[in-house]
Tab-separated table of C-alpha atoms in Angstrom:
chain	number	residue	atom	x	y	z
A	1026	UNK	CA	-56.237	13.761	63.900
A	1027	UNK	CA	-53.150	12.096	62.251
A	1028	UNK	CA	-49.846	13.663	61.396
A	1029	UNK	CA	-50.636	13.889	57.388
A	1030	UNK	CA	-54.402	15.214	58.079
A	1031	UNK	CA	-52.868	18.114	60.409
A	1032	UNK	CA	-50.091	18.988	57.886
A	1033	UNK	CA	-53.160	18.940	55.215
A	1034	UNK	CA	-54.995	21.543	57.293
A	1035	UNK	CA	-51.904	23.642	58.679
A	1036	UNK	CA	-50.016	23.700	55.218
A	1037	UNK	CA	-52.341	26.540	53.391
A	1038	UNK	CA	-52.070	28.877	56.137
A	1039	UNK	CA	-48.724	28.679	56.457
A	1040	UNK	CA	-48.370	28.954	53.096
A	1041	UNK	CA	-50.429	32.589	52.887
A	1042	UNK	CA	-48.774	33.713	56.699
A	1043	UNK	CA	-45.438	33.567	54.313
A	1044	UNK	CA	-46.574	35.155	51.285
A	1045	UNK	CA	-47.368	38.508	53.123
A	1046	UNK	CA	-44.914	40.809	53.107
A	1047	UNK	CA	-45.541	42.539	56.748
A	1048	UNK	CA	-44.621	40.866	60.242
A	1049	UNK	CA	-46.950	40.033	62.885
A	1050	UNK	CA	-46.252	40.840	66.385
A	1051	UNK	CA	-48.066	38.565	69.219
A	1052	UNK	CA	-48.730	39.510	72.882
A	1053	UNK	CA	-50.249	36.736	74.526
A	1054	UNK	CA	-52.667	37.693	77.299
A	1055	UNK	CA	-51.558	36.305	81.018
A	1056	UNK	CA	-54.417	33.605	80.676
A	1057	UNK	CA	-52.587	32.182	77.469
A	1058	UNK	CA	-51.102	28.979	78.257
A	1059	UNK	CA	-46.866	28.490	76.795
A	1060	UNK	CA	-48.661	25.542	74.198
A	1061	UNK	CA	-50.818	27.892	72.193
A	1062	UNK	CA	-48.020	31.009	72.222
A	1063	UNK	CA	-46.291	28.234	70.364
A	1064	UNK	CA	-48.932	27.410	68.559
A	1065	UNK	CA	-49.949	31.006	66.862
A	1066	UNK	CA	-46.252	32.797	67.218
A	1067	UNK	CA	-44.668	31.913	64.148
A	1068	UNK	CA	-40.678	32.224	65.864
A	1069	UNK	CA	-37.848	32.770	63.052
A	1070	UNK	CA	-35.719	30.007	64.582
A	1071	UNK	CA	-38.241	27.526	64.569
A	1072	UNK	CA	-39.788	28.209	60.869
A	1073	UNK	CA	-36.642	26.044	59.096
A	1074	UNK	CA	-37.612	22.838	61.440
A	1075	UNK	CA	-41.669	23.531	60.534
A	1076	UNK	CA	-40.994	23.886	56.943
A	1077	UNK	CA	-38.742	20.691	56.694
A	1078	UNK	CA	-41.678	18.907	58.611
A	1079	UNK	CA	-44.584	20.306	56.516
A	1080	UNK	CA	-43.115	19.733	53.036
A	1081	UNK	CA	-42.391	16.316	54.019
A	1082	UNK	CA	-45.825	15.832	55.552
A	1083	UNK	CA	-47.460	17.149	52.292
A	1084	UNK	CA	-45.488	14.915	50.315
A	1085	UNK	CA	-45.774	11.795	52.084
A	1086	UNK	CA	-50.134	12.378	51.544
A	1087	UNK	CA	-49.631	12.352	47.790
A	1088	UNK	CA	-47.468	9.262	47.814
A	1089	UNK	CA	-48.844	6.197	46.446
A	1090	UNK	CA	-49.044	3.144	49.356
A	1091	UNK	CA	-46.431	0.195	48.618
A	1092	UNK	CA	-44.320	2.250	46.441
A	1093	UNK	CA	-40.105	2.046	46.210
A	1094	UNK	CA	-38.065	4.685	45.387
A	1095	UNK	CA	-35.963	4.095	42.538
A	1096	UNK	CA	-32.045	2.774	43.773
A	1097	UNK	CA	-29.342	5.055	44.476
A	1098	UNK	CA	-26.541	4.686	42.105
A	1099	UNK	CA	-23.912	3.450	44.072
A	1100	UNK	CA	-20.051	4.521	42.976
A	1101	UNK	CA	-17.729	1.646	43.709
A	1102	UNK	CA	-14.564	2.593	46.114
A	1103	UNK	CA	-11.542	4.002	44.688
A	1104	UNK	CA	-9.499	1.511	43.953
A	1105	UNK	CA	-6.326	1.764	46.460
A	1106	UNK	CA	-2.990	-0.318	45.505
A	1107	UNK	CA	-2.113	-2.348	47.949
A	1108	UNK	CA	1.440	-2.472	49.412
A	1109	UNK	CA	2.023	-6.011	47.621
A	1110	UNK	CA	0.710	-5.541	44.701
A	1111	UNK	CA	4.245	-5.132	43.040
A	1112	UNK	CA	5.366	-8.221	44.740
A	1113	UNK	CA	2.676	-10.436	43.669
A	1114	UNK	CA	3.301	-9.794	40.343
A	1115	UNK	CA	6.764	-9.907	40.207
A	1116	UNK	CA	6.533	-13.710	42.304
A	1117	UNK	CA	4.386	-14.574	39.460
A	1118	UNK	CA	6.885	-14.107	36.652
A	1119	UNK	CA	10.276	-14.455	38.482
A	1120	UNK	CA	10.552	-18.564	38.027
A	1121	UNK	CA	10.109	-17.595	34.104
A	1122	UNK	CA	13.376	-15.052	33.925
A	1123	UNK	CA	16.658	-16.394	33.167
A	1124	UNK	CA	19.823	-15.143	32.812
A	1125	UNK	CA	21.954	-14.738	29.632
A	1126	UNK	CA	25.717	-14.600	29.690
A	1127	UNK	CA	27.186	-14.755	26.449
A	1128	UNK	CA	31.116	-15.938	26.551
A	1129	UNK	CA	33.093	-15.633	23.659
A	1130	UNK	CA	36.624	-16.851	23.129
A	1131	UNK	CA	38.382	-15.222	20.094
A	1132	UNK	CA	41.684	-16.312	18.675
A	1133	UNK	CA	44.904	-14.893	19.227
A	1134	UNK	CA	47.413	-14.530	16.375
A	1135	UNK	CA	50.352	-14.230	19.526
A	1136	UNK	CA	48.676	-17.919	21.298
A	1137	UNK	CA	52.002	-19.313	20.307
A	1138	UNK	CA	53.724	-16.689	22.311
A	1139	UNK	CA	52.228	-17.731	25.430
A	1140	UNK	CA	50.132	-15.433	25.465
A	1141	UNK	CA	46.507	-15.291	26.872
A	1142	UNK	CA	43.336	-15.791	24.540
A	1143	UNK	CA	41.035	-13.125	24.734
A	1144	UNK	CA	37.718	-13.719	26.258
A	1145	UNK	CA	34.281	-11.745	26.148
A	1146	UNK	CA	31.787	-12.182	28.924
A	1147	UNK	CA	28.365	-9.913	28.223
A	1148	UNK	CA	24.908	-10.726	30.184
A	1149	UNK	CA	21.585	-9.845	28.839
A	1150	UNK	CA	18.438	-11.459	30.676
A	1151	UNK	CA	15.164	-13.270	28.884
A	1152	UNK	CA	11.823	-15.166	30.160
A	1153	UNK	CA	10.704	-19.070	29.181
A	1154	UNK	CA	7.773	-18.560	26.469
A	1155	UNK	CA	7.005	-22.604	26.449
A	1156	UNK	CA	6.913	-25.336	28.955
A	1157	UNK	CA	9.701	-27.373	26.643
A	1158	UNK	CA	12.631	-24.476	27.036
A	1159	UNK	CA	11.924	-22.231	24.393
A	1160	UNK	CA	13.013	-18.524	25.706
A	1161	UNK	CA	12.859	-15.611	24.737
A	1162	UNK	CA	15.586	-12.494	24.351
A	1163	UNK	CA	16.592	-9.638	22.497
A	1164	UNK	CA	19.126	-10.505	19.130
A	1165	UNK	CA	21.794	-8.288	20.390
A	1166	UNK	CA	22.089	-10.275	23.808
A	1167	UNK	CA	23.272	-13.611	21.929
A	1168	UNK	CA	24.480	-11.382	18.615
A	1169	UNK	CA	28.031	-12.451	17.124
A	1170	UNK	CA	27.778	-15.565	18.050
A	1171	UNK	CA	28.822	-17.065	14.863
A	1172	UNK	CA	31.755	-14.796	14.116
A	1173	UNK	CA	34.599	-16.571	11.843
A	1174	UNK	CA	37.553	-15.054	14.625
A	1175	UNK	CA	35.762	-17.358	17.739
A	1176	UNK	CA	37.520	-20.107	18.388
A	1177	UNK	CA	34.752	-21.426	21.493
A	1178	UNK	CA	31.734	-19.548	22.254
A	1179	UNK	CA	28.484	-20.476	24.447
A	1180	UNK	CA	25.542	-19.350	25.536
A	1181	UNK	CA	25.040	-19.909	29.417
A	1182	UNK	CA	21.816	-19.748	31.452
A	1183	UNK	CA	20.901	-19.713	34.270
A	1184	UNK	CA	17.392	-20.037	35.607
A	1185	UNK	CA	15.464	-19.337	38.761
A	1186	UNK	CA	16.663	-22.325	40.504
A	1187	UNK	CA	20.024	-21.798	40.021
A	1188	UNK	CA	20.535	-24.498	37.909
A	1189	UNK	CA	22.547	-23.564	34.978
A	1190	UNK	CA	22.633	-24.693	30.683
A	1191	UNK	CA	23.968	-24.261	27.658
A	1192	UNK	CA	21.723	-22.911	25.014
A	1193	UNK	CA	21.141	-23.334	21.091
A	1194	UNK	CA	20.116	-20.051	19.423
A	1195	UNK	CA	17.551	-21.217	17.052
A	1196	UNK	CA	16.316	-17.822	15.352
A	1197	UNK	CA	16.990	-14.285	14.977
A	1198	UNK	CA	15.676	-11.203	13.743
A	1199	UNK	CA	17.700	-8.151	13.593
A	1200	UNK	CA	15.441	-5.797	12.525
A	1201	UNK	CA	13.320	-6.016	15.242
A	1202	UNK	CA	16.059	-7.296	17.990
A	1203	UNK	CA	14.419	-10.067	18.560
A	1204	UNK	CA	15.467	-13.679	18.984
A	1205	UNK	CA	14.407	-17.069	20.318
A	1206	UNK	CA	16.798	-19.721	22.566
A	1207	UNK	CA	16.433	-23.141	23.481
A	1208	UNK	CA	17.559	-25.345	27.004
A	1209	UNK	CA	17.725	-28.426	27.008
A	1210	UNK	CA	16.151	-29.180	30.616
A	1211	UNK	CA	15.219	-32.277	32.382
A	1212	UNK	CA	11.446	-31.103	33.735
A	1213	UNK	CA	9.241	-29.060	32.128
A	1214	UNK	CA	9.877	-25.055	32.136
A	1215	UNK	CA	7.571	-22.094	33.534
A	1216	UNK	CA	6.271	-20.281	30.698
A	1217	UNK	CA	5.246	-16.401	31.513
A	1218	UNK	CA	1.414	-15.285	30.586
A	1219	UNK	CA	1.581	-13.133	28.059
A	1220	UNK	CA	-0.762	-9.632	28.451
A	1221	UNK	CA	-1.784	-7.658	25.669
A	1222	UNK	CA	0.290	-4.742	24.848
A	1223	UNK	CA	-2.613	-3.223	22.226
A	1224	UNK	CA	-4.918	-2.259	25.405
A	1225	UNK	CA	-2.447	-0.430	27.234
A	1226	UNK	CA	-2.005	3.272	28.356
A	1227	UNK	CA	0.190	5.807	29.192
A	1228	UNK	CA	0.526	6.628	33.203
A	1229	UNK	CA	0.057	2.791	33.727
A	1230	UNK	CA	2.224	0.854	36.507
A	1231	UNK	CA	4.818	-1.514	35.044
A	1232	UNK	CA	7.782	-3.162	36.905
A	1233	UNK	CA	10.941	-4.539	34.466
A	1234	UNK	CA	11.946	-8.024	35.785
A	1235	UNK	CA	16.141	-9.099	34.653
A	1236	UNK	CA	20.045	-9.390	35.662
A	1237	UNK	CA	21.112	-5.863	35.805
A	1238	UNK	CA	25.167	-5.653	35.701
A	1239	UNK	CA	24.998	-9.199	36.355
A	1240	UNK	CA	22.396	-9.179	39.207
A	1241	UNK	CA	19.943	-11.953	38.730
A	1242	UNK	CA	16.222	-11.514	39.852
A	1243	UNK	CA	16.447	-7.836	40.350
A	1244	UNK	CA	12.824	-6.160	39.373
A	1245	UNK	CA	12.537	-1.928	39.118
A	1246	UNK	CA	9.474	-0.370	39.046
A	1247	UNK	CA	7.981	2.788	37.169
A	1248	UNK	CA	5.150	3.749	34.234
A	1249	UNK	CA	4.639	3.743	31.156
A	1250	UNK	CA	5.040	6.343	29.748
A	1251	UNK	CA	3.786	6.759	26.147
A	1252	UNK	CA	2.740	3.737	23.895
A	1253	UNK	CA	3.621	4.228	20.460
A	1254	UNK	CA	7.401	5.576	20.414
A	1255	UNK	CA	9.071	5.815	17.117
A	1256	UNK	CA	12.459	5.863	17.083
A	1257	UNK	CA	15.003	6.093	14.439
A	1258	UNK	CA	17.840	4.145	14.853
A	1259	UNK	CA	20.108	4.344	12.072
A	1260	UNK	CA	20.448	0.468	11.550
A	1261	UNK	CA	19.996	0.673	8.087
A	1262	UNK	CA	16.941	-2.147	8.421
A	1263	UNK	CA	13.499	-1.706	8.064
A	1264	UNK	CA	11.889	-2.140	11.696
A	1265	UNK	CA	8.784	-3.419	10.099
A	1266	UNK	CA	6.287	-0.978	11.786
A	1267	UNK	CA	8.083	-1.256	15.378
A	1268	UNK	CA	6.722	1.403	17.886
A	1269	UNK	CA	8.428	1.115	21.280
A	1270	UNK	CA	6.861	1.542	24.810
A	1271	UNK	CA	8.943	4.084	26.460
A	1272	UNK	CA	9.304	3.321	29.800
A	1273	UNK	CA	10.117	5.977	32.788
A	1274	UNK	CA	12.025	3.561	35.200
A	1275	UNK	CA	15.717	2.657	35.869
A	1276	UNK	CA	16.764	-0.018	33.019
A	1277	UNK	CA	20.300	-0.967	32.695
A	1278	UNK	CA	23.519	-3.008	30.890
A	1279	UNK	CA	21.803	-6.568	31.209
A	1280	UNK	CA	18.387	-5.959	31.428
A	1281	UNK	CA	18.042	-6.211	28.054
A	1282	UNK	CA	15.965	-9.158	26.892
A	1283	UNK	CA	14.048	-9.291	30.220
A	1284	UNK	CA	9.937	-8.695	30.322
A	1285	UNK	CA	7.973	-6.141	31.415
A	1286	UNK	CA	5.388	-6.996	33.149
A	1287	UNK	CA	1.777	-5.234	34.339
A	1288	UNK	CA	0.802	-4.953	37.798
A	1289	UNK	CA	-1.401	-8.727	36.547
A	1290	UNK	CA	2.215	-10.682	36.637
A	1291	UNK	CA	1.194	-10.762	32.547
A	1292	UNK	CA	4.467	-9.811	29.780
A	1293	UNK	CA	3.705	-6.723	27.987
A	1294	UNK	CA	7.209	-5.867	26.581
A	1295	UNK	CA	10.690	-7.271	26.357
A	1296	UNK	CA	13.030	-4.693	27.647
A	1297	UNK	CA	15.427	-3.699	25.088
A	1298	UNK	CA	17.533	-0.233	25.296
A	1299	UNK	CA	17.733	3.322	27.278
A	1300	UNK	CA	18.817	6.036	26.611
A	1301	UNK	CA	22.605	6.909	27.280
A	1302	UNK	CA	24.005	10.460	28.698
A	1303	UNK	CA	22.798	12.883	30.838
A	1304	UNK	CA	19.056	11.222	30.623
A	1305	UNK	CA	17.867	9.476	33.548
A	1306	UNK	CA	15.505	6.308	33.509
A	1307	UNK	CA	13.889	6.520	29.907
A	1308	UNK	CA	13.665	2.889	28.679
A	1309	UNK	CA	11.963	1.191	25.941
A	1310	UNK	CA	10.536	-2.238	25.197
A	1311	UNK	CA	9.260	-3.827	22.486
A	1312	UNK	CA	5.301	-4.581	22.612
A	1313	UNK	CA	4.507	-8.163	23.267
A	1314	UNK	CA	2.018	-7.866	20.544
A	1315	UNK	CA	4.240	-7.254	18.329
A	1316	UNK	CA	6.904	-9.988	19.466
A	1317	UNK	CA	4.204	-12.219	18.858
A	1318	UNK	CA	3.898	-12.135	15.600
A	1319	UNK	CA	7.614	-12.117	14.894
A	1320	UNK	CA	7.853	-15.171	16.850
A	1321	UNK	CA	5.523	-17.282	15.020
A	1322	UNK	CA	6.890	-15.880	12.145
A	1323	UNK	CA	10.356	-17.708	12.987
A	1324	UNK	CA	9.145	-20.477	13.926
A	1325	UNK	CA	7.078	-21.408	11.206
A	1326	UNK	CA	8.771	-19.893	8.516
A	1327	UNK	CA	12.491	-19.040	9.629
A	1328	UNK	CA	12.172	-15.663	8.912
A	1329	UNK	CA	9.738	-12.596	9.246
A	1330	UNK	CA	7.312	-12.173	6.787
A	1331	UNK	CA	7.312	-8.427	6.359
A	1332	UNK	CA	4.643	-6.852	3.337
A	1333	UNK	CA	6.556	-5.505	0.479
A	1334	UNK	CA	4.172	-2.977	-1.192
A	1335	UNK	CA	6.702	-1.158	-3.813
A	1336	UNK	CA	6.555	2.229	-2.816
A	1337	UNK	CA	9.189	4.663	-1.251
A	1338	UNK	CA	7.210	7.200	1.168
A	1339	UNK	CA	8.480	10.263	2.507
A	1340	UNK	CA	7.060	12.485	5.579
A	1341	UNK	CA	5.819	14.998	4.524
A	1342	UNK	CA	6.446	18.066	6.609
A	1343	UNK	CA	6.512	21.894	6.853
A	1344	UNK	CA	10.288	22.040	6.935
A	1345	UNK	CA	10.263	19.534	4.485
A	1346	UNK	CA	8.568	21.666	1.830
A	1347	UNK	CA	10.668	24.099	3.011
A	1348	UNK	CA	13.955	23.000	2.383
A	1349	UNK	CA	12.497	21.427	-1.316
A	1350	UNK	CA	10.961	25.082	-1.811
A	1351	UNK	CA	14.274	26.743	-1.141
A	1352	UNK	CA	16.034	24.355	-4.023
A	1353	UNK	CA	13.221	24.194	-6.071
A	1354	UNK	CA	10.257	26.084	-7.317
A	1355	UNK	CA	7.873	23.231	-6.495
A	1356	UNK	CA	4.429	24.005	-5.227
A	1357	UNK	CA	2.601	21.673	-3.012
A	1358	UNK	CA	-1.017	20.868	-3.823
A	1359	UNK	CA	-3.155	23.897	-1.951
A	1360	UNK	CA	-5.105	21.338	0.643
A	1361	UNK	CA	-0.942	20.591	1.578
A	1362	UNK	CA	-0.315	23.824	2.018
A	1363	UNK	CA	-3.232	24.283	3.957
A	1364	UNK	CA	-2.952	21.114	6.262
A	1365	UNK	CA	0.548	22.297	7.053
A	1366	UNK	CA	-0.086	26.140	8.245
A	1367	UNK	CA	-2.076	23.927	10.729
A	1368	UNK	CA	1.047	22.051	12.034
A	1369	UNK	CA	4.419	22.691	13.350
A	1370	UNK	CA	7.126	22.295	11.249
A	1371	UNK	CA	8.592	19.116	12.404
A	1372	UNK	CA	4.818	17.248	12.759
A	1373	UNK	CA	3.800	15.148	9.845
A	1374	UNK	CA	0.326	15.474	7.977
A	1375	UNK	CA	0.921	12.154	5.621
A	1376	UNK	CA	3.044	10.102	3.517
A	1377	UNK	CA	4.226	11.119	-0.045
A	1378	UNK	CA	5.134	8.767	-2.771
A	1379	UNK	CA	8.308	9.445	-3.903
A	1380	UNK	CA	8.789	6.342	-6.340
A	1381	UNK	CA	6.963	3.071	-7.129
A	1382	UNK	CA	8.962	-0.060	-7.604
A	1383	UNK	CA	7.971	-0.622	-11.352
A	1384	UNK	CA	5.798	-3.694	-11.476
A	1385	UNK	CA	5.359	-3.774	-7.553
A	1386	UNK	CA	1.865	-3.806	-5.784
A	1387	UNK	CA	1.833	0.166	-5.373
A	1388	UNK	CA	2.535	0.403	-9.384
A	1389	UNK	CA	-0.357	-2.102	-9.814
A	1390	UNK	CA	-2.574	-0.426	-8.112
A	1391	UNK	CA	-2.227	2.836	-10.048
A	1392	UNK	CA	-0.350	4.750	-7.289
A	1393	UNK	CA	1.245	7.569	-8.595
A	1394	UNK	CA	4.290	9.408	-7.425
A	1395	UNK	CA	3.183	12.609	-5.559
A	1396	UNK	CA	-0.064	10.753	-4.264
A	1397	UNK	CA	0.130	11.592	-0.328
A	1398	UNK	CA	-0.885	8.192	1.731
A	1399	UNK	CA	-3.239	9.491	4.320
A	1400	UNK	CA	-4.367	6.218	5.856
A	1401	UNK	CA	-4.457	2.566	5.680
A	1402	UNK	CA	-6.999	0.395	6.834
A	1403	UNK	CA	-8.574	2.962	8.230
A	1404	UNK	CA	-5.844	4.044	10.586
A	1405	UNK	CA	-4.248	7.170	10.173
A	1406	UNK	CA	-0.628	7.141	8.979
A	1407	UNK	CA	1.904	9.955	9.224
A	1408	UNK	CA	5.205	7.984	10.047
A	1409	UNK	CA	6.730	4.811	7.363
A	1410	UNK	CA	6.453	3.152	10.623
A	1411	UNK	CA	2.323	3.806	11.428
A	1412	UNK	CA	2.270	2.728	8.076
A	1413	UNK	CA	3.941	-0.565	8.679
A	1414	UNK	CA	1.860	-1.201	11.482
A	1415	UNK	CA	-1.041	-0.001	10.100
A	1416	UNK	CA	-0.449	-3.358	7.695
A	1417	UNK	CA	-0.016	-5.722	10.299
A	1418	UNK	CA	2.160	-8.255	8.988
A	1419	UNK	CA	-0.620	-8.710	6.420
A	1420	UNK	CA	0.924	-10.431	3.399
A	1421	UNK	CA	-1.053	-11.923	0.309
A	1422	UNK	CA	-4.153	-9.560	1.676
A	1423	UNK	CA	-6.183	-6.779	0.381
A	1424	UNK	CA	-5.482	-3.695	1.846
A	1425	UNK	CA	-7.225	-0.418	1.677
A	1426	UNK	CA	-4.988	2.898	1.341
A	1427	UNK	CA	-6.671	6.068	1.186
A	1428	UNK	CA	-4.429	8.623	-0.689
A	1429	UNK	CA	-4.794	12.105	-1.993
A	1430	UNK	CA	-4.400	13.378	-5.215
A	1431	UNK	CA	-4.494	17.777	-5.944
A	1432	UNK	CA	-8.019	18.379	-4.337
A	1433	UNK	CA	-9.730	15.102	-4.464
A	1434	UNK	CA	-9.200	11.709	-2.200
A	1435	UNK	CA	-9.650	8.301	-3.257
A	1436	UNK	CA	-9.406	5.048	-1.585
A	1437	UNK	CA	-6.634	2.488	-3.607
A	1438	UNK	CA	-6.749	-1.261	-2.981
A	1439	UNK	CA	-3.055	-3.222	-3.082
A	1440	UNK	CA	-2.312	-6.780	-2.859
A	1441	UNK	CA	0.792	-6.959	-0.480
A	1442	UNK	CA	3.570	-9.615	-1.016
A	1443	UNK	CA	5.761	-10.907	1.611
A	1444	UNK	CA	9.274	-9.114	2.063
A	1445	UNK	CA	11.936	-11.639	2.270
A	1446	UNK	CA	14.712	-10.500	4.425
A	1447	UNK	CA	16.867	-13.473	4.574
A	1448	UNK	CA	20.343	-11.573	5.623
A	1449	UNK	CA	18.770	-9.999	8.968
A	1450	UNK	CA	16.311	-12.970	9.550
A	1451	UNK	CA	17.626	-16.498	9.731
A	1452	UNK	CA	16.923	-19.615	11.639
A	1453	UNK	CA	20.062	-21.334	12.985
């Protein structure tokens, strides 16, 4: 009798010895042989190991021959990060970084005096974006370079070899701090791979590669650590829909203008400010995205091409309303008043009109002041900067902007015209 046929006949007997609810006690007779005690004493210690062999002997009889059991899902490793992983990308990028010193000469209305001219040294850092010199840097690193009191000024850089140049600023932008260089070299020049900046997340690994206080090739390491940062500087300019990524790693005087790379040895930001005080190692950088598209801008056109839609938008805010309430007797709109008990006082919940360029894109449209922009192209916008980037540099393009008006919401399409900024943007 096989295995399976045994189990078959054994099975439904066990199956009604366990269903009773009384014991049995056995008292084999001295003629009993040790083999069938073991047979007919059902022992608690041994029912687990009969059970585990029955049920699989009863389910092996019912299985069809030649069958497969489906595959196991198998969960890939945890990915560990190896102990060069920083140093692998930083050798990938570190031929690419250059160093920046600006040295400025200014006249001296006591020269004939005999005494000394005055002489400003600042370094800043940048990384080669083309294989024919072209680098790239922030616009305050090579910034007053054109003042009427120099007398001899120069850009110096110096790259990875040591090998050092004079360079040509060819554009600027000062609304977005960005600006482009140029070498003259005698080979051709390692240009950096560029990542994208759009797919990137807070928590990631990022390691800022530059000359801080003068110390060339020095790379710090840290995360990111949010993606969109909006921050108001008080420039007076339009930053064109510029969100920072803040970074949470040590950034200092001369970094500025140096990339940021991922863990891939790919750019994802140009490292541009910290803060200053009592704060320890918040940094930001400018998205590499977004640097992009200012870059071809310059090159192609000498300036950036910013959209100019017409309209003046204000935050609007529970403390905003507040403070208008408390000078006024205006009344927001009831579907305001209720979107804002559901926010803090300082959090937006959209973007009012508060005047329309007459004849501008916004007037055309049929925009009204009061309308509150909720979104454009489909993207949420709280902040004039969202809003900006919402656009995209989109110029001469239909654009959808969904607004609301009292109860109802309607969709508005504008045609966008290029902004010409031509005192912040210029090609040299």
């Amino acid at each position: 009798m096989t295995f399976q046929r045994a189990a078959r006949v054994v099975t439904p007997a066990l199956r009604r010895l366990l269903s009773r609810s009384y014991s049995y006690r056995y008292y084999p007779s001295q003629s009993t042989t040790s083999s069938q005690a073991a047979t007919k004493l059902p022992i608690l210690s041994t029912l687990p190991v009969a059970l585990c062999g029955i049920a699989y002997a009863d389910a092996s009889s019912y299985e069809r021959p030649n069958s497969e059991l489906p595959p196991m899902a198998v969960k890939p490793p945890p990915q560990i990060l190896s102990r060069y992983a920083v140093a692998d990308a930083v050798e990938k990028v570190i031929p690419s970084v250059v160093n920046i010193r600006r040295v400025i000469t200014r006249r001296n209305l006591s020269r004939f005096l005999f005494e000394p001219e005055s002489v400003e040294v600042s370094c800043g850092s940048g990384f080669f974006i083309s294989e024919d010199g072209h680098i790239l840097t922030n616009s305050h690193v090579v910034s007053n370079m054109h003042d009427e009191t120099m007398e001899d000024s120069y850009l110096q850089v110096t790259i990875s070899t040591g090998e050092t140049y004079v360079a040509k600023v060819e554009a600027t932008d000062k609304a977005s701090d960005i600006a482009i260089i140029k070498i003259n070299a005698e080979k051709k020049t390692p240009q950096v791979k560029l990542g994208d900046s759009d797919q990137l997340r807070a928590g990631e690994f990022v390691v800022a590669v530059g000359s801080p206080l003068t110390l060339s090739n020095s790379c710090s390491f840290g995360i990111i650590s949010t993606i969109h940062r909006d921050l108001a500087l008080g420039t007076g300019e339009s930053s064109g829909g510029l969100t920072y990524l803040q970074l949470d790693m040590a950034i200092n005087q001369g970094s500025s203008g140096g990339p940021c790379i991922s863990l891939d040895g790919e750019v994802i930001g140009i490292c541009s400010m910290k803060i200053a005080g009592d704060a320890e190692g918040i940094g930001f950088a400018i998205p590499i995205k977004y640097a992009q598209k200012v870059v071809e801008d310059l090159q192609q056109h000498g300036y950036v091409r910013r959209p100019f839609v017409g309209l003046t938008l204000v935050s609007v805010t529970p403390h905003m309303f507040e403070d208008i309430r408390k000078d006024t007797n205006y009344r927001p709109p009831r579907w305001l008043e209720a979107e804002m008990r559901n926010t803090n006082s300082a959090k937006s919940v959209g973007l009012m009109v508060h005047n329309i360029t007459k004849g501008g894109p916004g007037d055309r449209a049929g925009l009204r002041a009061g309308d509150v922009v909720v979104a454009v192209n489909n993207m949420r916008t709280t902040t004039t900067s969202e809003f900006l980037a919402a656009l995209n540099f989109q110029v001469h393009k239909d654009c959808q902007i969904k607004v609301r008006r009292g109860t109802s919401g309607r969709e508005e399409s504008i045609t966008i015209r290029p902004e010409v900024l031509r005192a912040t943007n210029r090609r040299v």
